[in-house]
mmCIF file of C-alpha atoms in Angstrom:
data_model
loop_
_atom_site.group_PDB
_atom_site.id
_atom_site.type_symbol
_atom_site.label_atom_id
_atom_site.label_comp_id
_atom_site.label_asym_id
_atom_site.label_seq_id
_atom_site.Cartn_x
_atom_site.Cartn_y
_atom_site.Cartn_z
ATOM 1 C CA MET A 1 15.633 -29.651 10.253
ATOM 2 C CA ILE A 2 18.943 -31.460 9.674
ATOM 3 C CA GLU A 3 17.263 -34.228 7.709
ATOM 4 C CA ARG A 4 14.946 -31.933 5.749
ATOM 5 C CA LEU A 5 17.787 -29.667 4.670
ATOM 6 C CA ALA A 6 20.173 -32.600 4.060
ATOM 7 C CA LEU A 7 22.768 -31.095 6.381
ATOM 8 C CA PRO A 8 25.651 -33.130 7.833
ATOM 9 C CA GLY A 9 25.018 -31.444 11.183
ATOM 10 C CA LEU A 10 24.667 -28.071 12.880
ATOM 11 C CA ALA A 11 27.454 -25.547 13.530
ATOM 12 C CA ASP A 12 26.634 -23.437 16.605
ATOM 13 C CA VAL A 13 29.152 -20.667 17.213
ATOM 14 C CA HIS A 14 27.628 -19.415 20.476
ATOM 15 C CA THR A 15 27.536 -22.080 23.169
ATOM 16 C CA HIS A 16 29.035 -21.978 26.650
ATOM 17 C CA PHE A 17 31.091 -24.458 28.611
ATOM 18 C CA LEU A 18 32.704 -22.991 31.708
ATOM 19 C CA PRO A 19 34.730 -24.073 34.730
ATOM 20 C CA PRO A 20 32.231 -25.718 37.148
ATOM 21 C CA ARG A 21 32.348 -22.967 39.781
ATOM 22 C CA MET A 22 31.815 -20.237 37.183
ATOM 23 C CA GLN A 23 29.022 -22.232 35.520
ATOM 24 C CA ARG A 24 27.180 -22.467 38.845
ATOM 25 C CA ARG A 25 27.511 -18.726 39.372
ATOM 26 C CA VAL A 26 26.173 -17.979 35.900
ATOM 27 C CA TRP A 27 23.132 -20.141 36.583
ATOM 28 C CA GLU A 28 22.638 -18.445 39.956
ATOM 29 C CA TYR A 29 22.655 -15.103 38.138
ATOM 30 C CA PHE A 30 19.918 -16.239 35.761
ATOM 31 C CA ASP A 31 17.920 -17.634 38.665
ATOM 32 C CA ARG A 32 17.802 -14.055 40.018
ATOM 33 C CA ALA A 33 17.411 -12.302 36.653
ATOM 34 C CA GLU A 34 13.657 -11.603 36.734
ATOM 35 C CA PRO A 35 13.828 -8.167 38.444
ATOM 36 C CA ALA A 36 16.354 -6.932 35.859
ATOM 37 C CA ILE A 37 14.692 -8.249 32.698
ATOM 38 C CA GLY A 38 11.072 -8.354 33.815
ATOM 39 C CA ARG A 39 10.517 -12.086 33.462
ATOM 40 C CA PRO A 40 11.956 -15.386 34.727
ATOM 41 C CA TRP A 41 14.885 -17.015 32.938
ATOM 42 C CA PRO A 42 14.781 -20.737 33.816
ATOM 43 C CA ILE A 43 17.813 -22.728 32.634
ATOM 44 C CA THR A 44 16.659 -25.625 30.449
ATOM 45 C CA TYR A 45 19.903 -27.620 30.315
ATOM 46 C CA ARG A 46 21.214 -27.603 33.870
ATOM 47 C CA GLY A 47 22.993 -30.954 33.650
ATOM 48 C CA SER A 48 26.536 -32.136 34.139
ATOM 49 C CA GLU A 49 29.192 -31.227 31.598
ATOM 50 C CA GLN A 50 28.956 -34.672 30.002
ATOM 51 C CA GLU A 51 25.152 -34.544 29.935
ATOM 52 C CA ARG A 52 25.287 -31.193 28.163
ATOM 53 C CA LEU A 53 27.773 -32.494 25.612
ATOM 54 C CA ASP A 54 25.601 -35.544 25.016
ATOM 55 C CA THR A 55 22.573 -33.286 24.540
ATOM 56 C CA LEU A 56 24.329 -31.140 21.937
ATOM 57 C CA ARG A 57 25.516 -34.161 20.019
ATOM 58 C CA GLY A 58 22.072 -35.719 20.213
ATOM 59 C CA LEU A 59 20.713 -32.546 18.609
ATOM 60 C CA GLY A 60 23.173 -32.953 15.734
ATOM 61 C CA VAL A 61 25.531 -30.138 16.744
ATOM 62 C CA THR A 62 28.981 -31.146 15.501
ATOM 63 C CA MET A 63 30.745 -27.759 15.702
ATOM 64 C CA PHE A 64 30.340 -25.600 18.795
ATOM 65 C CA SER A 65 32.225 -23.299 21.158
ATOM 66 C CA ALA A 66 33.094 -23.018 24.845
ATOM 67 C CA LEU A 67 32.731 -19.263 25.100
ATOM 68 C CA ALA A 68 33.918 -17.813 28.389
ATOM 69 C CA TYR A 69 34.313 -14.123 29.142
ATOM 70 C CA ALA A 70 36.110 -12.145 31.809
ATOM 71 C CA HIS A 71 34.109 -9.576 33.778
ATOM 72 C CA ARG A 72 36.960 -8.353 36.003
ATOM 73 C CA PRO A 73 40.765 -8.225 35.938
ATOM 74 C CA ALA A 74 43.007 -11.238 36.570
ATOM 75 C CA MET A 75 40.641 -13.912 35.320
ATOM 76 C CA ALA A 76 40.925 -13.999 31.512
ATOM 77 C CA ALA A 77 44.237 -15.867 31.319
ATOM 78 C CA ASP A 78 42.988 -18.620 33.634
ATOM 79 C CA LEU A 79 39.742 -18.887 31.657
ATOM 80 C CA ASN A 80 41.783 -19.273 28.492
ATOM 81 C CA ASP A 81 43.735 -22.112 30.044
ATOM 82 C CA TRP A 82 40.468 -23.869 30.868
ATOM 83 C CA THR A 83 38.652 -23.311 27.561
ATOM 84 C CA LEU A 84 41.660 -24.274 25.458
ATOM 85 C CA ALA A 85 42.137 -27.457 27.478
ATOM 86 C CA PHE A 86 38.418 -28.207 27.188
ATOM 87 C CA ALA A 87 38.559 -27.897 23.399
ATOM 88 C CA GLU A 88 41.612 -30.114 23.234
ATOM 89 C CA ARG A 89 39.758 -32.955 24.975
ATOM 90 C CA THR A 90 36.374 -32.329 23.318
ATOM 91 C CA PRO A 91 35.867 -33.264 19.646
ATOM 92 C CA GLY A 92 33.950 -30.622 17.687
ATOM 93 C CA CYS A 93 34.692 -27.763 20.081
ATOM 94 C CA LEU A 94 36.377 -24.678 18.646
ATOM 95 C CA PRO A 95 39.287 -23.511 20.837
ATOM 96 C CA SER A 96 38.140 -20.263 22.431
ATOM 97 C CA ALA A 97 39.618 -17.416 24.457
ATOM 98 C CA THR A 98 38.747 -14.059 25.984
ATOM 99 C CA PHE A 99 40.471 -10.879 27.164
ATOM 100 C CA PHE A 100 39.906 -7.890 29.445
ATOM 101 C CA PRO A 101 41.407 -4.374 29.634
ATOM 102 C CA GLU A 102 44.270 -4.912 32.081
ATOM 103 C CA ALA A 103 48.025 -5.081 32.337
ATOM 104 C CA GLY A 104 49.471 -7.949 30.317
ATOM 105 C CA VAL A 105 46.434 -8.362 28.060
ATOM 106 C CA GLU A 106 48.407 -8.307 24.819
ATOM 107 C CA ALA A 107 50.824 -10.967 26.093
ATOM 108 C CA TYR A 108 48.173 -13.474 27.179
ATOM 109 C CA ALA A 109 46.089 -12.814 24.055
ATOM 110 C CA ARG A 110 49.138 -13.566 21.904
ATOM 111 C CA ASP A 111 49.766 -16.703 23.965
ATOM 112 C CA ALA A 112 46.209 -17.918 23.419
ATOM 113 C CA LEU A 113 46.549 -17.359 19.676
ATOM 114 C CA ASP A 114 49.815 -19.261 19.655
ATOM 115 C CA ARG A 115 48.038 -22.123 21.452
ATOM 116 C CA GLY A 116 45.379 -22.320 18.778
ATOM 117 C CA ALA A 117 42.483 -20.098 19.886
ATOM 118 C CA ARG A 118 40.126 -19.824 16.908
ATOM 119 C CA ILE A 119 37.132 -17.961 18.374
ATOM 120 C CA TRP A 120 37.083 -15.232 21.027
ATOM 121 C CA LYS A 121 34.378 -13.803 23.281
ATOM 122 C CA LEU A 122 33.795 -10.380 24.831
ATOM 123 C CA HIS A 123 30.726 -9.315 26.789
ATOM 124 C CA LEU A 124 30.575 -5.528 26.901
ATOM 125 C CA GLN A 125 27.358 -5.553 28.915
ATOM 126 C CA VAL A 126 28.560 -7.828 31.730
ATOM 127 C CA GLY A 127 32.170 -6.661 31.584
ATOM 128 C CA GLY A 128 31.090 -3.033 31.645
ATOM 129 C CA PHE A 129 34.177 -1.774 29.822
ATOM 130 C CA ASP A 130 34.754 0.418 26.795
ATOM 131 C CA PRO A 131 36.094 -1.571 23.797
ATOM 132 C CA ARG A 132 37.834 1.618 22.618
ATOM 133 C CA LEU A 133 40.223 1.709 25.610
ATOM 134 C CA PRO A 134 43.839 2.311 24.535
ATOM 135 C CA GLU A 135 45.078 -0.844 26.302
ATOM 136 C CA LEU A 136 42.886 -2.952 24.012
ATOM 137 C CA ASP A 137 44.004 -1.397 20.748
ATOM 138 C CA ALA A 138 47.005 -3.687 20.334
ATOM 139 C CA VAL A 139 44.819 -6.748 21.001
ATOM 140 C CA TRP A 140 42.273 -5.694 18.392
ATOM 141 C CA GLY A 141 45.128 -5.247 15.949
ATOM 142 C CA LEU A 142 46.561 -8.639 16.835
ATOM 143 C CA LEU A 143 43.219 -10.375 16.271
ATOM 144 C CA ALA A 144 42.609 -8.487 13.037
ATOM 145 C CA GLU A 145 46.011 -9.566 11.721
ATOM 146 C CA ALA A 146 45.330 -13.177 12.734
ATOM 147 C CA GLY A 147 41.825 -13.182 11.210
ATOM 148 C CA ALA A 148 40.454 -14.479 14.529
ATOM 149 C CA PRO A 149 36.679 -13.979 14.911
ATOM 150 C CA VAL A 150 35.487 -12.330 18.139
ATOM 151 C CA VAL A 151 31.930 -12.943 19.351
ATOM 152 C CA VAL A 152 30.991 -9.626 20.966
ATOM 153 C CA HIS A 153 27.877 -9.061 23.038
ATOM 154 C CA ALA A 154 27.595 -5.435 21.997
ATOM 155 C CA GLY A 155 23.825 -4.997 21.845
ATOM 156 C CA SER A 156 21.870 -3.487 24.722
ATOM 157 C CA GLY A 157 19.605 -6.511 25.229
ATOM 158 C CA PRO A 158 18.378 -7.648 27.604
ATOM 159 C CA VAL A 159 19.684 -4.712 29.706
ATOM 160 C CA ALA A 160 21.599 -1.706 28.388
ATOM 161 C CA ALA A 161 25.024 -0.805 29.757
ATOM 162 C CA GLY A 162 27.414 2.084 29.266
ATOM 163 C CA PHE A 163 29.249 0.772 26.217
ATOM 164 C CA THR A 164 26.628 -1.278 24.402
ATOM 165 C CA GLY A 165 25.028 -0.349 21.093
ATOM 166 C CA PRO A 166 26.663 -0.125 17.657
ATOM 167 C CA GLY A 167 28.596 3.058 18.442
ATOM 168 C CA PRO A 168 31.514 1.861 20.609
ATOM 169 C CA ILE A 169 32.308 -1.334 18.710
ATOM 170 C CA GLY A 170 31.720 0.598 15.481
ATOM 171 C CA GLU A 171 34.557 2.945 16.441
ATOM 172 C CA VAL A 172 36.809 -0.071 17.047
ATOM 173 C CA LEU A 173 35.993 -1.226 13.524
ATOM 174 C CA THR A 174 36.868 2.208 12.170
ATOM 175 C CA ARG A 175 40.348 1.739 13.627
ATOM 176 C CA HIS A 176 40.587 -1.926 12.616
ATOM 177 C CA PRO A 177 38.389 -2.365 9.533
ATOM 178 C CA SER A 178 39.638 -5.903 8.818
ATOM 179 C CA LEU A 179 38.614 -7.168 12.276
ATOM 180 C CA GLU A 180 36.403 -10.276 12.276
ATOM 181 C CA VAL A 181 33.488 -9.544 14.641
ATOM 182 C CA ILE A 182 30.469 -11.790 15.237
ATOM 183 C CA VAL A 183 27.738 -9.653 16.803
ATOM 184 C CA ALA A 184 25.943 -11.774 19.399
ATOM 185 C CA HIS A 185 22.133 -11.951 19.464
ATOM 186 C CA ALA A 186 22.013 -10.248 16.049
ATOM 187 C CA GLY A 187 22.663 -7.032 17.999
ATOM 188 C CA ALA A 188 19.318 -6.995 19.824
ATOM 189 C CA PRO A 189 17.626 -4.614 20.255
ATOM 190 C CA GLU A 190 19.689 -2.310 17.967
ATOM 191 C CA TYR A 191 19.208 -4.638 15.010
ATOM 192 C CA ASP A 192 19.310 -1.975 12.319
ATOM 193 C CA GLY A 193 22.572 -0.451 13.506
ATOM 194 C CA PHE A 194 24.353 -3.795 13.666
ATOM 195 C CA LEU A 195 22.987 -4.893 10.297
ATOM 196 C CA GLU A 196 24.509 -1.713 8.927
ATOM 197 C CA LEU A 197 27.915 -2.607 10.421
ATOM 198 C CA ALA A 198 27.701 -6.073 8.857
ATOM 199 C CA GLU A 199 26.873 -4.496 5.506
ATOM 200 C CA ARG A 200 29.719 -1.993 5.778
ATOM 201 C CA TYR A 201 32.594 -4.175 7.005
ATOM 202 C CA ALA A 202 33.683 -7.381 5.309
ATOM 203 C CA GLY A 203 34.552 -9.103 8.591
ATOM 204 C CA VAL A 204 31.394 -8.305 10.553
ATOM 205 C CA ARG A 205 28.806 -11.052 10.958
ATOM 206 C CA LEU A 206 25.760 -11.658 13.139
ATOM 207 C CA ASP A 207 24.864 -14.695 15.188
ATOM 208 C CA THR A 208 21.274 -15.733 15.775
ATOM 209 C CA THR A 209 21.630 -16.394 19.506
ATOM 210 C CA MET A 210 18.154 -16.186 21.081
ATOM 211 C CA ALA A 211 17.063 -13.751 18.362
ATOM 212 C CA PHE A 212 13.669 -14.427 16.733
ATOM 213 C CA THR A 213 12.594 -16.791 19.569
ATOM 214 C CA ASP A 214 9.355 -16.160 21.429
ATOM 215 C CA PHE A 215 11.408 -15.150 24.457
ATOM 216 C CA PHE A 216 13.335 -12.430 22.624
ATOM 217 C CA GLU A 217 10.430 -11.361 20.448
ATOM 218 C CA GLN A 218 8.620 -10.310 23.621
ATOM 219 C CA LEU A 219 11.656 -8.333 24.794
ATOM 220 C CA ALA A 220 13.046 -6.983 21.501
ATOM 221 C CA PRO A 221 11.048 -7.959 18.390
ATOM 222 C CA PHE A 222 12.990 -8.142 15.148
ATOM 223 C CA PRO A 223 11.383 -5.741 12.640
ATOM 224 C CA ARG A 224 9.845 -7.563 9.697
ATOM 225 C CA ALA A 225 11.144 -4.851 7.379
ATOM 226 C CA LEU A 226 14.724 -5.938 8.140
ATOM 227 C CA ARG A 227 14.216 -9.532 7.004
ATOM 228 C CA PRO A 228 15.389 -8.962 3.389
ATOM 229 C CA ARG A 229 18.673 -7.504 4.664
ATOM 230 C CA LEU A 230 19.099 -10.424 7.051
ATOM 231 C CA ARG A 231 18.488 -12.825 4.177
ATOM 232 C CA ASP A 232 21.107 -11.117 2.031
ATOM 233 C CA LEU A 233 23.645 -11.232 4.852
ATOM 234 C CA GLY A 234 23.024 -14.909 5.501
ATOM 235 C CA LEU A 235 23.433 -15.839 1.862
ATOM 236 C CA ALA A 236 26.637 -13.767 1.785
ATOM 237 C CA GLY A 237 28.114 -15.822 4.641
ATOM 238 C CA LYS A 238 27.490 -13.184 7.284
ATOM 239 C CA ALA A 239 24.883 -14.777 9.584
ATOM 240 C CA LEU A 240 25.683 -17.764 11.792
ATOM 241 C CA LEU A 241 23.718 -20.071 14.042
ATOM 242 C CA GLY A 242 24.082 -19.297 17.729
ATOM 243 C CA SER A 243 21.988 -20.527 20.646
ATOM 244 C CA ASP A 244 23.448 -19.611 24.097
ATOM 245 C CA PHE A 245 23.180 -23.294 25.058
ATOM 246 C CA PRO A 246 22.901 -24.328 27.891
ATOM 247 C CA ASN A 247 21.776 -20.994 29.352
ATOM 248 C CA ILE A 248 18.455 -20.820 27.516
ATOM 249 C CA PRO A 249 14.902 -20.753 28.923
ATOM 250 C CA TYR A 250 13.386 -23.052 26.266
ATOM 251 C CA PRO A 251 14.316 -26.214 24.318
ATOM 252 C CA TYR A 252 17.163 -25.889 21.827
ATOM 253 C CA GLU A 253 14.865 -26.862 18.964
ATOM 254 C CA HIS A 254 12.909 -23.627 19.446
ATOM 255 C CA GLN A 255 15.882 -21.620 18.126
ATOM 256 C CA LEU A 256 15.788 -23.665 14.920
ATOM 257 C CA GLU A 257 12.010 -23.342 14.629
ATOM 258 C CA SER A 258 12.345 -19.576 15.073
ATOM 259 C CA LEU A 259 14.809 -19.364 12.194
ATOM 260 C CA ALA A 260 12.567 -21.434 9.940
ATOM 261 C CA ARG A 261 9.525 -19.268 10.597
ATOM 262 C CA LEU A 262 11.370 -16.204 9.296
ATOM 263 C CA GLU A 263 10.612 -17.746 5.879
ATOM 264 C CA LEU A 264 13.942 -16.715 4.367
ATOM 265 C CA GLY A 265 14.307 -19.964 2.438
ATOM 266 C CA ASP A 266 16.073 -23.302 2.717
ATOM 267 C CA ASP A 267 19.269 -21.983 1.129
ATOM 268 C CA TRP A 268 19.440 -19.338 3.854
ATOM 269 C CA LEU A 269 18.875 -21.942 6.573
ATOM 270 C CA ARG A 270 21.601 -24.193 5.165
ATOM 271 C CA ALA A 271 24.018 -21.284 5.053
ATOM 272 C CA VAL A 272 23.237 -20.065 8.566
ATOM 273 C CA CYS A 273 23.078 -23.461 10.261
ATOM 274 C CA TRP A 274 26.107 -25.020 8.613
ATOM 275 C CA THR A 275 27.931 -23.619 5.586
ATOM 276 C CA ASN A 276 28.841 -20.141 6.841
ATOM 277 C CA ALA A 277 30.599 -21.461 9.935
ATOM 278 C CA GLN A 278 32.395 -24.157 7.943
ATOM 279 C CA VAL A 279 33.798 -21.508 5.626
ATOM 280 C CA LEU A 280 34.719 -19.119 8.446
ATOM 281 C CA PHE A 281 36.520 -21.757 10.501
ATOM 282 C CA ALA A 282 38.056 -23.730 7.658
ATOM 283 C CA PRO A 283 41.766 -24.466 8.257
ATOM 284 C CA ARG A 284 43.933 -21.686 6.905
ATOM 285 C CA GLY A 285 46.609 -22.837 4.498
#
């Protein structure tokens, strides 16, 4: 695809690099995921950190992230230390950070911003918390003021939780309409509701992570009738390539093939796979 579209590379905003112990636990979770999601989830890229980096670069990915997320108190600040250090030693990696509703959250979020965090991650399904909690309001305001994009797993796929769906994060956006939110997995399975948020708010975007692949189409098919709206959003800079690498149950190339078979055009593919992320993460003067 890179050669055919004459792209300088791929910009993937939704990849994961984690501290080794946490990475092992994430893989152990997916090894046991079949009862919850109804099918196996084999990890395709279960190599060393260096092997995974080499794989991404061999695929032509030149911009990527090390998204980590806290699922309990007293872990976010340490994760931020790790992900920021990882980005500092890893060319092409966007400095990333996370937060959790707890005492001191505003202070460590401000610290991460001061240290250069450019992309943030929250997982409302795994974290199981309400994004509308009062202790998070100052953090949302801080990130909105900084123009710092937050990748939020807010959709109810593959398993619904108490605060997933477009409603809770939509109320956060009502309070902070300038917030930059990247909706993970295109909001699956509530695609329509999250497309509406992206159409309503200037800072809301979607990432393609696992969406449109055979794996997700069996779990939460993307309605064909929504494709024109997805095309418009992509051409407007509001859809971004994401993959969930390395935690995917198929080869990375399948995500790219799945985007191409949407038949939304080469201009759309160029925007989604490269240009939109370059614009979003361009240095701010």
